[in-house]
Amino acid sequence: MINPESTLQRPFLMDGGFGLEKEMLRLDHQGHMTHTPHPFTEKSIVTDFCENQVEINTDPHPSIEETYKELVETDSYIAKKLAQNNEITWPFSSPSLILSEEDIQPAYTRKSEEAQNYRSYLASRYGKYKMTFSGIHYNFSFSNELLQSAFKESHASDYREFVDGIYLKLAKTAALYGWLINALCSASPLLDGSYYEKGLQNSTCFTGMSSLRNSEFGYWNFFTPVFDYSSIEAYTRSIMDYCQNRLIKAPSELYYPIRLKPPGKYSLDNLRNNGVQRIEFRMIDLNPLAEGGVNLQDLRFIHLFIVWMASRKDFYFSNEMQVLAAQNFKNASHFDLKTSRISGIQNEMEISAPIFQAAWEILEQLEDFARKYAPDYLADVVFQQKKLRDPTHFRYSWIVRRQFSDCYVQKGLQLAIEMQKAAVEQSEN
């Protein structure tokens, strides 16, 4: 296990590999979906579901600061190029105006027929509207030095099996505690009325959620998945069972906030044969208040949060606990964290607590952890505490609702154009 008390592991505790993915919609200056082909040829700038949904994939870096720097630079490059086409990128996770389902065109450039058919299947099953949600994915891997140090102190005989076990335990722990990221980083409480009713454009809707895409209205399957974390073989088999039972068509259709990834292309065969290389956190909203769409302090906090989770003791994660844990991600995406609750199992009894209270208790533990093992991250924990203590000034969803509720689309367009102009001017200086 990862042990911060170990003198062998301690020097490498906060080392790791980092990668970010950012999705965002291309729009015209009236807030409509663009229907132009994907204008980029760079390998790091691709499309997601929609042809007008740009996705940045950073290179892996040894620090989150370097990764963030690449993200911001690529984001500025995209802004500058789109300015030449009179297009902008939408800074929110929830979409702008939607005229109809025909307005949302699945990606078609440089895609195989198989990929095209898969997108058509998703559109048919879930509807195209949900596919317009965008966000940030956070990829993390432990350093080889840390893993090798932990292996030396273990009783394990097989290194790859040991590493897989480290990531499986982390994925399980993240499934239990990962709702904290939703509670602290949600930034999409609003969306346009045209998402719900055709023709109802330029009417701002608030549904009581702080993140539409992470809430029960967002990106989820029609069932609650449970996993076998006992081995990578068992884990991949539990996902494959959903495919064989036709609950999903492919493993990539499993809309779960946490994903274990192998080296190279994501597939269950690759994961089973080559093991886990990294873990992916898929629930971070685009932050329209931050450069690059995400706050660096949040990224640093998530790094600390990952190490804290990895250092916790192992536990039995029953199917019942997993179902409750999945619901906690949705509940933590509600706007009011004092009335929304999380649930768990303790001594075979279901327990429940307000999300605000549970989040504060975890942050206090993280504060102690940072003071002891990573003092450079203490300010990042304090920043998260401010969001709970003073949500009016520090919680993104509260700020976005206050600033954009009277005219979500028009004010959002104004912000997008201003951000693009700033990026272009900065690149010219």
Coordinates of C-alpha atoms in Angstrom, one line a residue:
M1 CA 0.0 0.0 0.0
I2 CA 1.0 3.6 -0.2
N3 CA 2.3 4.6 3.2
P4 CA 3.2 8.2 3.8
E5 CA 5.0 7.2 7.1
S6 CA 7.5 5.1 5.2
T7 CA 11.0 6.6 4.9
L8 CA 11.4 4.7 1.7
Q9 CA 8.2 6.0 0.1
R10 CA 8.1 9.5 1.6
P11 CA 10.5 11.1 -0.8
F12 CA 8.3 10.1 -3.8
L13 CA 4.9 10.5 -2.2
M14 CA 3.8 13.5 -4.2
D15 CA 5.5 12.5 -7.4
G16 CA 3.5 11.3 -10.4
G17 CA 2.4 11.7 -14.0
F18 CA -0.4 14.1 -15.0
G19 CA -2.6 14.6 -18.0
L20 CA -5.7 16.6 -18.7
E21 CA -8.5 16.4 -21.2
K22 CA -10.8 19.3 -21.9
E23 CA -14.0 19.3 -24.0
M24 CA -15.7 22.4 -25.2
L25 CA -18.3 23.4 -27.9
R26 CA -17.5 25.6 -30.9
L27 CA -20.2 28.2 -31.4
D28 CA -20.9 31.1 -33.7
H29 CA -21.3 34.6 -32.2
Q30 CA -25.0 34.2 -31.8
G31 CA -24.6 31.2 -29.5
H32 CA -25.6 28.5 -32.1
M33 CA -23.7 25.3 -32.7
T34 CA -21.3 25.6 -35.6
H35 CA -21.7 23.1 -38.5
T36 CA -18.3 23.6 -39.9
P37 CA -15.8 20.7 -40.0
H38 CA -13.3 20.3 -37.2
P39 CA -10.6 22.8 -38.1
F40 CA -7.6 21.3 -36.3
T41 CA -5.1 18.7 -37.5
E42 CA -3.0 18.5 -34.3
K43 CA -3.0 15.1 -32.6
S44 CA -3.6 16.9 -29.2
I45 CA -6.8 18.6 -30.5
V46 CA -9.5 16.2 -31.5
T47 CA -13.3 15.9 -31.4
D48 CA -15.5 14.2 -28.8
F49 CA -19.1 13.2 -29.6
C50 CA -20.1 16.3 -31.6
E51 CA -18.2 17.6 -34.7
N52 CA -18.2 21.0 -33.0
Q53 CA -17.0 19.6 -29.7
V54 CA -13.3 20.2 -29.4
E55 CA -11.2 18.1 -27.1
I56 CA -7.7 18.9 -25.9
N57 CA -5.5 16.0 -24.8
T58 CA -2.3 17.2 -23.1
D59 CA 0.9 15.3 -23.1
P60 CA 1.8 13.6 -19.8
H61 CA 3.9 15.7 -17.5
P62 CA 5.7 15.1 -14.2
S63 CA 3.8 18.0 -12.5
I64 CA 0.3 19.3 -12.6
E65 CA 1.7 22.8 -13.1
E66 CA 3.3 21.8 -16.4
T67 CA 0.2 20.0 -17.5
Y68 CA -1.9 23.1 -16.7
K69 CA 0.5 25.3 -18.6
E70 CA 0.1 23.1 -21.8
L71 CA -3.7 23.1 -21.4
V72 CA -3.8 26.9 -21.2
E73 CA -1.4 27.4 -24.1
T74 CA -3.4 25.0 -26.3
D75 CA -6.6 26.6 -25.2
S76 CA -5.2 30.0 -26.3
Y77 CA -4.1 28.6 -29.6
I78 CA -7.6 27.2 -30.3
A79 CA -9.1 30.6 -29.4
K80 CA -6.8 32.4 -31.8
K81 CA -7.5 30.0 -34.7
L82 CA -11.3 30.0 -34.2
A83 CA -11.2 33.8 -34.1
Q84 CA -10.2 33.7 -37.8
N85 CA -13.4 31.8 -38.5
N86 CA -15.6 34.0 -36.4
E87 CA -16.2 31.1 -34.0
I88 CA -15.8 30.9 -30.2
T89 CA -15.6 28.2 -27.6
W90 CA -18.3 28.0 -25.0
P91 CA -16.8 28.3 -21.5
F92 CA -19.5 26.3 -19.7
S93 CA -20.1 22.6 -19.2
S94 CA -23.8 22.9 -20.1
P95 CA -24.6 23.8 -23.7
S96 CA -25.7 27.1 -25.2
L97 CA -28.7 27.4 -27.6
I98 CA -29.9 24.2 -29.2
L99 CA -32.3 24.6 -32.1
S100 CA -33.1 20.9 -32.4
E101 CA -31.5 17.4 -32.4
E102 CA -30.5 18.0 -36.0
D103 CA -28.5 21.0 -34.7
I104 CA -26.1 18.5 -33.0
Q105 CA -24.0 16.7 -35.5
P106 CA -22.0 13.7 -34.4
A107 CA -18.3 13.9 -35.3
Y108 CA -17.5 12.7 -38.7
T109 CA -14.0 14.0 -39.7
R110 CA -11.2 11.4 -39.7
K111 CA -13.4 8.9 -37.9
S112 CA -13.7 5.2 -38.8
E113 CA -17.0 3.7 -39.9
E114 CA -17.1 1.8 -36.6
A115 CA -16.7 5.0 -34.6
Q116 CA -19.3 6.7 -36.6
N117 CA -21.8 3.9 -36.0
Y118 CA -21.0 4.0 -32.3
R119 CA -21.8 7.7 -32.1
S120 CA -25.1 7.0 -34.0
Y121 CA -25.9 4.3 -31.4
L122 CA -25.2 6.7 -28.5
A123 CA -27.4 9.4 -30.1
S124 CA -30.2 6.9 -30.5
R125 CA -30.0 5.5 -27.0
Y126 CA -29.4 8.6 -24.9
G127 CA -30.4 11.4 -27.2
K128 CA -28.0 14.0 -28.7
Y129 CA -28.8 16.6 -26.1
K130 CA -26.8 14.9 -23.3
M131 CA -23.8 14.6 -25.6
T132 CA -23.4 18.3 -25.6
F133 CA -22.2 18.4 -22.0
S134 CA -18.5 19.1 -21.7
G135 CA -15.9 18.9 -18.9
I136 CA -12.4 18.2 -17.7
H137 CA -10.9 14.7 -17.2
Y138 CA -7.9 14.4 -14.9
N139 CA -5.4 11.6 -15.5
F140 CA -2.9 10.6 -12.8
S141 CA -0.2 7.9 -12.4
F142 CA 2.0 7.2 -9.5
S143 CA 5.8 7.5 -10.1
N144 CA 7.7 4.3 -10.7
E145 CA 9.9 5.2 -7.7
L146 CA 7.0 5.3 -5.4
L147 CA 5.5 2.1 -6.7
Q148 CA 8.8 0.3 -6.5
S149 CA 9.4 1.5 -3.0
A150 CA 6.0 0.4 -1.9
F151 CA 6.6 -3.0 -3.6
K152 CA 9.8 -3.5 -1.7
E153 CA 8.0 -3.0 1.6
S154 CA 5.2 -5.4 0.7
H155 CA 4.9 -9.1 0.8
A156 CA 3.9 -9.3 -2.9
S157 CA 5.8 -11.4 -5.3
D158 CA 4.5 -10.1 -8.6
Y159 CA 5.1 -6.4 -9.3
R160 CA 2.5 -5.9 -12.0
E161 CA -0.2 -7.5 -9.9
F162 CA 0.9 -5.4 -7.0
V163 CA 0.6 -2.2 -9.0
D164 CA -2.8 -3.2 -10.3
G165 CA -3.8 -3.7 -6.7
I166 CA -2.7 -0.2 -5.8
Y167 CA -4.8 1.3 -8.5
L168 CA -7.8 -1.0 -7.9
K169 CA -7.8 0.1 -4.2
L170 CA -7.6 3.7 -5.3
A171 CA -10.4 3.3 -7.7
K172 CA -12.6 1.7 -5.0
T173 CA -11.7 4.5 -2.5
A174 CA -12.3 7.2 -5.1
A175 CA -15.7 5.6 -5.8
L176 CA -16.5 6.1 -2.1
Y177 CA -15.1 9.6 -1.6
G178 CA -14.9 11.1 -5.1
W179 CA -18.2 12.9 -4.6
L180 CA -16.1 15.5 -2.8
I181 CA -14.8 16.7 -6.2
N182 CA -18.4 17.3 -7.4
A183 CA -19.2 19.2 -4.3
L184 CA -16.2 21.5 -4.6
C185 CA -15.7 21.9 -8.3
S186 CA -19.2 22.0 -9.8
A187 CA -19.7 25.1 -12.0
S188 CA -22.7 24.5 -14.2
P189 CA -26.0 25.4 -12.4
L190 CA -27.6 27.0 -15.4
L191 CA -28.6 26.1 -19.0
D192 CA -30.7 27.5 -21.7
G193 CA -34.4 26.5 -21.9
S194 CA -33.9 25.1 -25.4
Y195 CA -32.2 22.1 -23.8
Y196 CA -35.6 21.1 -22.3
E197 CA -38.1 22.5 -24.9
K198 CA -37.6 23.1 -28.6
G199 CA -37.9 26.8 -29.4
L200 CA -37.6 27.9 -25.8
Q201 CA -34.4 29.9 -26.5
N202 CA -32.7 32.6 -24.4
S203 CA -34.6 31.6 -21.3
T204 CA -32.3 30.7 -18.4
C205 CA -33.1 27.6 -16.4
F206 CA -32.0 26.7 -12.9
T207 CA -32.8 23.2 -11.8
G208 CA -31.4 23.2 -8.2
M209 CA -28.2 21.5 -9.4
S210 CA -24.7 22.9 -9.2
S211 CA -23.6 20.6 -12.0
L212 CA -26.2 19.4 -14.5
R213 CA -23.8 16.9 -16.2
N214 CA -22.9 15.2 -13.0
S215 CA -26.4 15.2 -11.5
E216 CA -29.2 12.7 -12.1
F217 CA -30.1 14.8 -15.2
G218 CA -26.6 14.2 -16.7
Y219 CA -24.2 11.6 -18.0
W220 CA -25.3 8.3 -16.4
N221 CA -26.3 4.9 -17.6
F222 CA -29.8 3.5 -17.2
F223 CA -28.5 1.2 -14.4
T224 CA -26.1 1.5 -11.5
P225 CA -22.9 -0.4 -12.1
V226 CA -21.0 -2.4 -9.4
F227 CA -17.5 -3.7 -9.8
D228 CA -15.3 -6.5 -8.5
Y229 CA -12.1 -4.8 -7.3
S230 CA -10.4 -8.0 -6.1
S231 CA -8.1 -8.3 -9.2
I232 CA -7.8 -6.7 -12.6
E233 CA -9.2 -9.9 -14.2
A234 CA -12.3 -9.7 -12.0
Y235 CA -12.6 -5.9 -12.5
T236 CA -12.6 -6.2 -16.3
R237 CA -14.9 -9.2 -16.2
S238 CA -17.5 -7.2 -14.2
I239 CA -17.5 -4.5 -16.9
M240 CA -17.6 -7.1 -19.7
D241 CA -20.6 -8.7 -18.1
Y242 CA -22.6 -5.5 -18.7
C243 CA -21.6 -5.6 -22.4
Q244 CA -22.6 -9.3 -22.7
N245 CA -25.9 -8.6 -21.0
R246 CA -26.4 -5.8 -23.5
L247 CA -26.7 -3.1 -20.8
I248 CA -23.9 -1.3 -22.7
K249 CA -22.5 -1.8 -26.1
A250 CA -18.9 -1.1 -25.3
P251 CA -16.8 -0.4 -22.1
S252 CA -16.4 3.2 -23.1
E253 CA -20.2 3.5 -22.8
L254 CA -19.9 3.0 -19.0
Y255 CA -20.5 6.5 -17.8
Y256 CA -18.9 6.3 -14.4
P257 CA -16.8 9.1 -12.7
I258 CA -13.8 6.9 -12.2
R259 CA -12.0 4.9 -14.9
L260 CA -8.8 2.8 -14.8
K261 CA -6.8 3.0 -18.0
P262 CA -4.0 0.8 -19.5
P263 CA -1.0 2.0 -21.5
G264 CA -2.1 2.9 -25.0
K265 CA -5.6 2.6 -26.3
Y266 CA -8.4 2.0 -23.8
S267 CA -9.9 -1.5 -24.0
L268 CA -10.6 -4.2 -21.5
D269 CA -8.2 -6.6 -23.3
N270 CA -5.4 -4.1 -23.0
L271 CA -6.3 -3.4 -19.4
R272 CA -6.4 -7.1 -18.5
N273 CA -3.2 -8.0 -20.4
N274 CA -1.0 -5.0 -19.7
G275 CA -2.4 -3.7 -16.4
V276 CA -3.3 -0.3 -15.1
Q277 CA -1.1 2.7 -16.1
R278 CA -3.2 5.5 -14.7
I279 CA -6.6 6.5 -13.1
E280 CA -9.0 9.0 -14.7
F281 CA -11.3 11.3 -12.8
R282 CA -14.1 12.4 -15.3
M283 CA -16.3 14.7 -13.2
I284 CA -14.7 18.1 -13.3
D285 CA -16.9 20.9 -14.7
L286 CA -15.5 23.6 -17.0
N287 CA -15.0 26.6 -14.8
P288 CA -15.9 29.8 -16.8
L289 CA -14.2 31.9 -14.1
A290 CA -10.7 30.4 -14.6
E291 CA -8.1 30.6 -17.3
G292 CA -8.1 27.5 -19.4
G293 CA -11.5 26.4 -17.9
V294 CA -10.1 25.0 -14.7
N295 CA -8.5 26.5 -11.5
L296 CA -4.9 25.3 -10.8
Q297 CA -5.6 25.2 -7.1
D298 CA -8.4 22.7 -7.7
L299 CA -6.0 20.6 -9.8
R300 CA -3.4 20.7 -7.0
F301 CA -6.0 19.8 -4.4
I302 CA -7.2 16.8 -6.5
H303 CA -3.6 15.6 -6.6
L304 CA -3.4 15.8 -2.8
F305 CA -6.8 14.1 -2.5
I306 CA -5.6 11.2 -4.7
V307 CA -2.6 10.6 -2.5
W308 CA -4.7 10.8 0.6
M309 CA -7.2 8.3 -0.8
A310 CA -4.3 5.9 -1.8
S311 CA -2.9 6.0 1.7
R312 CA -6.1 5.0 3.4
K313 CA -6.7 1.4 4.7
D314 CA -8.4 -1.1 2.5
F315 CA -12.1 -1.9 3.1
Y316 CA -14.9 -4.2 1.9
F317 CA -16.9 -2.4 -0.8
S318 CA -20.2 -4.3 -0.9
N319 CA -22.7 -4.0 -3.8
E320 CA -25.0 -2.1 -1.6
M321 CA -22.3 0.4 -0.7
Q322 CA -21.4 0.8 -4.3
V323 CA -25.0 1.7 -5.3
L324 CA -25.1 4.3 -2.5
A325 CA -21.7 5.6 -3.5
A326 CA -22.9 6.2 -7.1
Q327 CA -25.9 8.1 -5.8
N328 CA -23.6 10.2 -3.7
F329 CA -21.9 11.6 -6.8
K330 CA -25.3 12.8 -8.0
N331 CA -26.4 14.2 -4.6
A332 CA -23.1 16.1 -4.3
S333 CA -24.0 17.8 -7.6
H334 CA -27.0 19.6 -6.0
F335 CA -26.8 23.3 -5.3
D336 CA -27.6 23.2 -1.6
L337 CA -25.0 21.1 0.2
K338 CA -26.7 21.5 3.5
T339 CA -30.0 19.9 2.5
S340 CA -28.6 17.3 0.1
R341 CA -27.1 14.2 1.8
I342 CA -24.7 11.4 1.3
S343 CA -25.3 7.8 2.4
G344 CA -23.1 4.9 3.4
I345 CA -23.0 1.6 5.3
Q346 CA -21.4 1.3 8.8
N347 CA -21.8 -1.7 11.0
E348 CA -24.3 -3.1 8.5
M349 CA -26.5 -0.1 9.0
E350 CA -27.2 2.7 6.5
I351 CA -26.0 6.1 7.7
S352 CA -26.6 9.5 6.2
A353 CA -25.2 13.0 6.7
P354 CA -25.5 16.4 5.0
I355 CA -22.9 16.8 2.3
F356 CA -21.7 20.0 3.8
Q357 CA -20.8 18.3 7.1
A358 CA -19.2 15.2 5.4
A359 CA -17.2 17.4 3.1
W360 CA -15.9 19.6 5.9
E361 CA -14.8 16.5 7.9
I362 CA -12.9 15.2 5.0
L363 CA -11.3 18.6 4.4
E364 CA -10.1 18.7 8.0
Q365 CA -8.5 15.3 7.5
L366 CA -6.9 16.5 4.3
E367 CA -5.6 19.6 6.1
D368 CA -3.9 17.4 8.7
F369 CA -2.5 15.2 5.9
A370 CA -1.1 18.2 4.1
R371 CA 0.4 19.7 7.2
K372 CA 2.2 16.5 8.0
Y373 CA 3.2 15.1 4.5
A374 CA 2.7 17.9 1.9
P375 CA 2.8 21.4 3.4
D376 CA 3.1 23.0 0.0
Y377 CA -0.5 21.9 -0.6
L378 CA -2.0 23.3 2.5
A379 CA -3.1 26.5 0.8
D380 CA -5.0 24.4 -1.7
V381 CA -7.0 22.7 1.1
V382 CA -7.7 26.0 2.7
F383 CA -9.0 27.3 -0.7
Q384 CA -11.5 24.4 -0.7
Q385 CA -12.6 25.1 2.8
K386 CA -13.4 28.7 1.8
K387 CA -15.9 27.3 -0.7
L388 CA -17.9 25.7 2.1
R389 CA -17.4 28.6 4.6
D390 CA -18.3 31.4 2.1
P391 CA -20.0 29.9 -0.9
T392 CA -21.3 33.3 -2.1
H393 CA -17.7 34.4 -2.9
F394 CA -15.9 31.1 -3.5
R395 CA -18.2 28.4 -4.7
Y396 CA -18.2 28.4 -8.5
S397 CA -21.8 27.3 -9.0
W398 CA -23.1 30.1 -6.7
I399 CA -21.0 32.7 -8.5
V400 CA -22.1 31.5 -11.9
R401 CA -25.7 31.5 -10.9
R402 CA -25.5 35.1 -9.5
Q403 CA -23.6 36.5 -12.5
F404 CA -25.4 34.7 -15.4
S405 CA -29.0 33.8 -14.1
D406 CA -30.7 36.8 -15.8
C407 CA -29.3 36.0 -19.2
Y408 CA -27.2 32.8 -19.4
V409 CA -26.6 32.7 -23.1
Q410 CA -26.1 36.4 -23.9
K411 CA -23.8 37.0 -20.9
G412 CA -22.0 33.7 -21.6
L413 CA -21.4 34.8 -25.2
Q414 CA -20.1 38.1 -23.9
L415 CA -17.7 36.3 -21.6
A416 CA -16.6 33.9 -24.3
I417 CA -15.8 36.7 -26.7
E418 CA -13.9 38.6 -24.1
M419 CA -11.9 35.5 -23.2
Q420 CA -11.1 34.9 -26.8
K421 CA -10.0 38.5 -27.4
A422 CA -7.7 38.3 -24.3
A423 CA -6.1 35.1 -25.6
V424 CA -5.5 36.6 -29.0
E425 CA -4.0 39.8 -27.6
Q426 CA -1.8 37.8 -25.3
S427 CA -0.5 35.6 -28.1
E428 CA 0.4 38.7 -30.1
N429 CA 2.4 40.4 -27.3

